[in-house]
Short mmCIF file of C-alpha atoms in Angstrom, two decimals:
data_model
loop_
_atom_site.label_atom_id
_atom_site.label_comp_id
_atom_site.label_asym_id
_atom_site.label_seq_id
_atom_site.Cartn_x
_atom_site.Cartn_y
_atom_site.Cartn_z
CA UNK A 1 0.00 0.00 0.00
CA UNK A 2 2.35 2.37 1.15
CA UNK A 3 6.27 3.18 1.60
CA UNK A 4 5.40 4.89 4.93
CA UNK A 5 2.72 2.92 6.23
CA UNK A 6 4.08 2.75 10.25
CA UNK A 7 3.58 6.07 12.40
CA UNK A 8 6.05 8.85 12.25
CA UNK A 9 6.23 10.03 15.63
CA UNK A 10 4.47 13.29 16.44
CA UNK A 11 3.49 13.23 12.41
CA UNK A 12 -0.39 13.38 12.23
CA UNK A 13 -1.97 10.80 10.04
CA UNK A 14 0.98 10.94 7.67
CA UNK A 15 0.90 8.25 4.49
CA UNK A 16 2.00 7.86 0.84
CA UNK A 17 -0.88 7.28 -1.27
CA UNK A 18 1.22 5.23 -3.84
CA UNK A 19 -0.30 1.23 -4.32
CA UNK A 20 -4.08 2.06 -5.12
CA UNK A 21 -5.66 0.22 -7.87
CA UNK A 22 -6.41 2.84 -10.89
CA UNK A 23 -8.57 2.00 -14.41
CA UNK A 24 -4.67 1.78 -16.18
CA UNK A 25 -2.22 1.05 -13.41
CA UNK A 26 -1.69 1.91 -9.51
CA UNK A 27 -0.98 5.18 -7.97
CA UNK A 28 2.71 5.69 -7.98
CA UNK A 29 4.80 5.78 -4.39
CA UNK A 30 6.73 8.53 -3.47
CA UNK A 31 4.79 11.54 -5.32
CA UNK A 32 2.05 12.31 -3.04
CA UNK A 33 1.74 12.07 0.63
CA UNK A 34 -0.86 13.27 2.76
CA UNK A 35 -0.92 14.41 6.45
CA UNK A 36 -2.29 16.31 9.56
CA UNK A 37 -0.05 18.67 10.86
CA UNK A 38 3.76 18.29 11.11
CA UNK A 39 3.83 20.76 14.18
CA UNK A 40 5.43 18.17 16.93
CA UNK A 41 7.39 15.67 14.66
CA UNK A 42 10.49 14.44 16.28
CA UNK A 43 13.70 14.10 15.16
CA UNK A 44 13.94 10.61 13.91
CA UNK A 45 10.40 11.53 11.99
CA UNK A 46 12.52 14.83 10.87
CA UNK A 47 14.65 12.72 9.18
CA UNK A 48 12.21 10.12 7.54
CA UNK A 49 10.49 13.01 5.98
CA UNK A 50 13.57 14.72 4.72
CA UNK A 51 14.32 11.31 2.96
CA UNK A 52 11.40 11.34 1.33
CA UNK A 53 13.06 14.77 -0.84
CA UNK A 54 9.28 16.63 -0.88
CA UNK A 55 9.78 19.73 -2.66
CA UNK A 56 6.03 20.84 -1.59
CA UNK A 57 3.86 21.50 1.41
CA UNK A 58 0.47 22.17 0.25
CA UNK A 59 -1.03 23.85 3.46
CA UNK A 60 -5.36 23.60 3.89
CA UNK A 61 -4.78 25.42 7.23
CA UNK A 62 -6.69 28.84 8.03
CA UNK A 63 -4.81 31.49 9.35
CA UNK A 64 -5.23 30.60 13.23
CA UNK A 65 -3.87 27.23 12.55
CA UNK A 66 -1.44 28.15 11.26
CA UNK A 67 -0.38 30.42 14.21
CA UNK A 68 -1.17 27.80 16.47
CA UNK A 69 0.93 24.82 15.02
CA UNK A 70 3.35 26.56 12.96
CA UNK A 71 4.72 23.70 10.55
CA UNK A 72 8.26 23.19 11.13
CA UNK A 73 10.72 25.16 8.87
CA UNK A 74 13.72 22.52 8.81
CA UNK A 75 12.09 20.03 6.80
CA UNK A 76 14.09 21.13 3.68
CA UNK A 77 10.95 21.78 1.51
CA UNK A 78 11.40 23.59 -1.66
CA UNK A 79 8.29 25.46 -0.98
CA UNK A 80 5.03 25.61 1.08
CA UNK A 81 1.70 26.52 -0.88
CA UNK A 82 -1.01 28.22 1.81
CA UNK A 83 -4.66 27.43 0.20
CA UNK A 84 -6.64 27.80 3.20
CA UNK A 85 -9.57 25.59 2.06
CA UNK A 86 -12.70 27.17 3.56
CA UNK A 87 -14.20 30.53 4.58
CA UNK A 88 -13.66 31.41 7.75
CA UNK A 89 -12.71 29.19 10.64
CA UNK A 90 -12.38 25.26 11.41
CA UNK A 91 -14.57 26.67 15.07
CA UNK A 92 -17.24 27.39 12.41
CA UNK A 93 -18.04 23.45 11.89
CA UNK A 94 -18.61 23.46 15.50
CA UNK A 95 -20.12 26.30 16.24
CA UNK A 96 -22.92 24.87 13.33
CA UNK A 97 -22.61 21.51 14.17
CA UNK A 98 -21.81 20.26 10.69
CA UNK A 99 -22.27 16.91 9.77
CA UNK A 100 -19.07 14.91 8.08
CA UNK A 101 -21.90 15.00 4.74
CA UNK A 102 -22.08 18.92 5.59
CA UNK A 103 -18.97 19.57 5.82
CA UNK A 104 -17.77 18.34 2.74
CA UNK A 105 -21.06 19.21 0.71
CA UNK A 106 -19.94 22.38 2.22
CA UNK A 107 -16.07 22.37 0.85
CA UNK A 108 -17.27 21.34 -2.64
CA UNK A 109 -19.65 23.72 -2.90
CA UNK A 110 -17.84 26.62 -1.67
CA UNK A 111 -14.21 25.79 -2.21
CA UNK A 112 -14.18 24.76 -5.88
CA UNK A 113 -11.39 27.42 -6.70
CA UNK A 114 -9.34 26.75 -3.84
CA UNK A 115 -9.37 22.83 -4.68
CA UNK A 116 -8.43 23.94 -8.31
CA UNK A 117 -5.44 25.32 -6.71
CA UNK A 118 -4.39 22.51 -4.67
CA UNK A 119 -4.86 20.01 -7.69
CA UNK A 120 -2.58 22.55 -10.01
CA UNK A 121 -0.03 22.54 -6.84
CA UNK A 122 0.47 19.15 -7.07
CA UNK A 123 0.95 18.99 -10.91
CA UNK A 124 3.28 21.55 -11.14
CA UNK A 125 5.83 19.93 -8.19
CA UNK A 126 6.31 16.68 -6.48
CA UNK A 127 6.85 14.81 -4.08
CA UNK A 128 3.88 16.59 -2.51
CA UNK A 129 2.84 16.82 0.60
CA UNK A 130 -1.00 17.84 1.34
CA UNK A 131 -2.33 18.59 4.83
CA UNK A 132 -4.13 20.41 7.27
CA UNK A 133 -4.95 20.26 10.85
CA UNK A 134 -6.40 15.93 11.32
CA UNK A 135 -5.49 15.13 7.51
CA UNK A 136 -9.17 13.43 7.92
CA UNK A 137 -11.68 16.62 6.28
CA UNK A 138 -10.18 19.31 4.02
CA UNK A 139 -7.04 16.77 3.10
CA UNK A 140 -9.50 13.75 2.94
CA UNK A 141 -11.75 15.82 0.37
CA UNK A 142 -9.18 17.26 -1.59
CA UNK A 143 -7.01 13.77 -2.21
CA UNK A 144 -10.06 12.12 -2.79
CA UNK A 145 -10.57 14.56 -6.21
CA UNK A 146 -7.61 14.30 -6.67
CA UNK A 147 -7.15 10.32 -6.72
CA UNK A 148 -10.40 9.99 -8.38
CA UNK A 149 -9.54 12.82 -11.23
CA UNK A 150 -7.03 10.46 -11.89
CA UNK A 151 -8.87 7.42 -12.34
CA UNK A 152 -8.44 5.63 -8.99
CA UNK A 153 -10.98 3.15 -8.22
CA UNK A 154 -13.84 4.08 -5.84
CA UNK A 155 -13.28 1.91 -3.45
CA UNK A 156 -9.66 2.39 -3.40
CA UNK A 157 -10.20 6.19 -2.45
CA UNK A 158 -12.69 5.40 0.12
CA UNK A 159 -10.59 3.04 1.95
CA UNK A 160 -7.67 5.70 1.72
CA UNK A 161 -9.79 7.91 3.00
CA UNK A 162 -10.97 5.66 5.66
CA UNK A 163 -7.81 4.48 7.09
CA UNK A 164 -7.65 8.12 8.47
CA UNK A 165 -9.68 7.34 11.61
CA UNK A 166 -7.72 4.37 12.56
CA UNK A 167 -4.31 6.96 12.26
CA UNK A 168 -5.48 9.39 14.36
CA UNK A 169 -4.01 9.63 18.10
CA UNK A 170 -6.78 8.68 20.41
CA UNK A 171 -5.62 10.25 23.53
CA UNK A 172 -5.35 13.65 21.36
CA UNK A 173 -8.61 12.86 19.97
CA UNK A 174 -10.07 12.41 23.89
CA UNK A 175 -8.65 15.80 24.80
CA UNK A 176 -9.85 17.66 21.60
CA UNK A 177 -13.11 15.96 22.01
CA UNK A 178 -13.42 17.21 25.62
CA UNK A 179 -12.21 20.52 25.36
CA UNK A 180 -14.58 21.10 22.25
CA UNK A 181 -17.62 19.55 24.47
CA UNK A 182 -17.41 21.82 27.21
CA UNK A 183 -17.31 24.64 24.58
CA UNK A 184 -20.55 23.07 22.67
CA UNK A 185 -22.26 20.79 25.15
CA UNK A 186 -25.37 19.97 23.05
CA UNK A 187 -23.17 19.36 19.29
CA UNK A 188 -25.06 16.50 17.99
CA UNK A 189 -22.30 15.81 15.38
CA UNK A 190 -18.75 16.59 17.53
CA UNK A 191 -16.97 13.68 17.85
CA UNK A 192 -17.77 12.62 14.06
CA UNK A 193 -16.29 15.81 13.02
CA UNK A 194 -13.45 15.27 15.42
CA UNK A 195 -12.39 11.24 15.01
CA UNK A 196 -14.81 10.07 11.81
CA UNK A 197 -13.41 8.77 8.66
CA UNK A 198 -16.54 6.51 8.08
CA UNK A 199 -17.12 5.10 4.20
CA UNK A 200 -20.68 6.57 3.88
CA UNK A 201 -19.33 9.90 3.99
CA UNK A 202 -17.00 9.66 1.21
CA UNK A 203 -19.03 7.68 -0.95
CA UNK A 204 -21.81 10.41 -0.17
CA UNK A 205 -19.71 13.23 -1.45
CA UNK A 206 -18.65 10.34 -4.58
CA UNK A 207 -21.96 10.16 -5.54
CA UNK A 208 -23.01 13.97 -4.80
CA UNK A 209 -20.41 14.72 -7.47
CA UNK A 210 -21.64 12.22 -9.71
CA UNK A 211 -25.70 13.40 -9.36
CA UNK A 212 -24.21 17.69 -9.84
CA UNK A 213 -21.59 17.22 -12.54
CA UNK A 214 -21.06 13.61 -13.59
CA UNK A 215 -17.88 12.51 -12.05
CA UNK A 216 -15.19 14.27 -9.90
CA UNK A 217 -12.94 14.76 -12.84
CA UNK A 218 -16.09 16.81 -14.50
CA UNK A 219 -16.56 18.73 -11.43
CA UNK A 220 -12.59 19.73 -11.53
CA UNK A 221 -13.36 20.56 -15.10
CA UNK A 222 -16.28 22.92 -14.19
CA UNK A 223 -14.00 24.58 -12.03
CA UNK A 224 -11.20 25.53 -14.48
CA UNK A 225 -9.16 22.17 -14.39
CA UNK A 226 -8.60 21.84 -18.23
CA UNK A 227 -8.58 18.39 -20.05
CA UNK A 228 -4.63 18.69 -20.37
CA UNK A 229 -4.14 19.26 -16.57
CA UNK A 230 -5.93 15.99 -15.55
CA UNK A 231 -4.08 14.13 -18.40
CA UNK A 232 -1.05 15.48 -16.50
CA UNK A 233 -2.04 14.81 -13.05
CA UNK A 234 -2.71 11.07 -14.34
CA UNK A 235 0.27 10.77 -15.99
CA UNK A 236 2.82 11.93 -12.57
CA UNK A 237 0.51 9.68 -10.31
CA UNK A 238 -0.53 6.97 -12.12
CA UNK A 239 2.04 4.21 -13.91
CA UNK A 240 0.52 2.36 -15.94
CA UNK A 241 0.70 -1.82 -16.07
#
């Protein structure tokens, strides 16, 4: 599945999606990684990551987020692309107790020139590295286009996006969970938005995409993406059999 399948310490959800079934071949390893933020890596991880040669961070993160958990500047990137993926602020979700269909309903909806962005970031330089805050919501939407833009099967990018709950560190999760709870005691939909990665969701927003525009590469192409782009993005992530 993956060349960096185990944990990196203090690396949030962190994973290569190379290995995933595609209509013409499997995603390739080592050209697009995905991740939560890189705030509290250790050394050891440092050093993992700089082996990996990434010459891009592509950063979902609002502005506060950023100021909060400042991603480490050592990590010999080439460059760091900010696309802050939604209006306003992450507390928003909260404060309108989103549901995981919501929320990315939501991103779609709203974000489609931002998520042109972060699929034109990753064509133009790899490795890649997308993230925000979990690597579960904004990341999990955007690598989902961007896997199935590029002909990865269905079920392969809903597992992907799956594994994310499974990756995230459940003490963390507990303290985020009971911080947020105190804050908004009757949130019907908290802890999904905090610890979720279920299937349904993903397939939701699969098949939302498929009922407004016909498939996610359409969608993309609604939003600007042109024909040669996604020939390009399938190209530097897919290799063929």
């Amino acid at each position: 599945m993956s060349t960096l399948t185990p944990a990196l310490a203090g690396a949030v959800n962190f994973r290569d999606v190379g290995g995933l079934p595609a209509a013409t071949g499997t995603t390739r390893s080592g050209v697009l990684f995905r991740s939560g933020s890189l705030a509290r890596i250790d050394e050891p991880a440092r050093t993992q990551i700089a082996g990996i040669g990434l010459r891009r961070i592509v950063d979902l993160r609002d502005d506060d987020e950023v100021a909060l958990e400042p991603t480490l500047g050592d990590l010999a990137v080439a460059d760091t692309v900010r696309v802050p993926l939604v209006l306003g602020s992450v507390a928003s979700f909260f404060e309108n107790d989103m549901s995981l269909d919501e929320l990315y309903a939501h991103i779609v909806d709203e974000s489609a020139p931002r998520l042109v962005e972060v699929v034109r970031a990753v064509i133009e330089t790899q490795p890649v590295l997308v993230h925000c805050t979990a690597g579960k919501d904004r990341t999990g939407v955007s690598v989902a286009l961007i896997l199935s833009a590029a002909g990865v099967e269905e079920d392969a990018v809903v597992a992907d996006y799956a594994r994310t709950a499974a990756n995230l560190d459940p003490e963390r999760a507990r303290r985020i969970v009971s911080w947020l709870r105190r804050v908004h005691p009757d949130a019907v939909h908290l802890e999904e938005l905090v610890t979720g990665s279920p299937e349904p969701a993903m397939r939701g927003l699969l098949e939302r995409l498929r009922g407004s525009h016909g498939d996610p590469a359409d969608y993309l192409r609604a939003a600007g993406v042109s024909d040669d782009e996604l020939a390009e993005l399938r190209r530097i992530l897919i290799a063929p059999r």
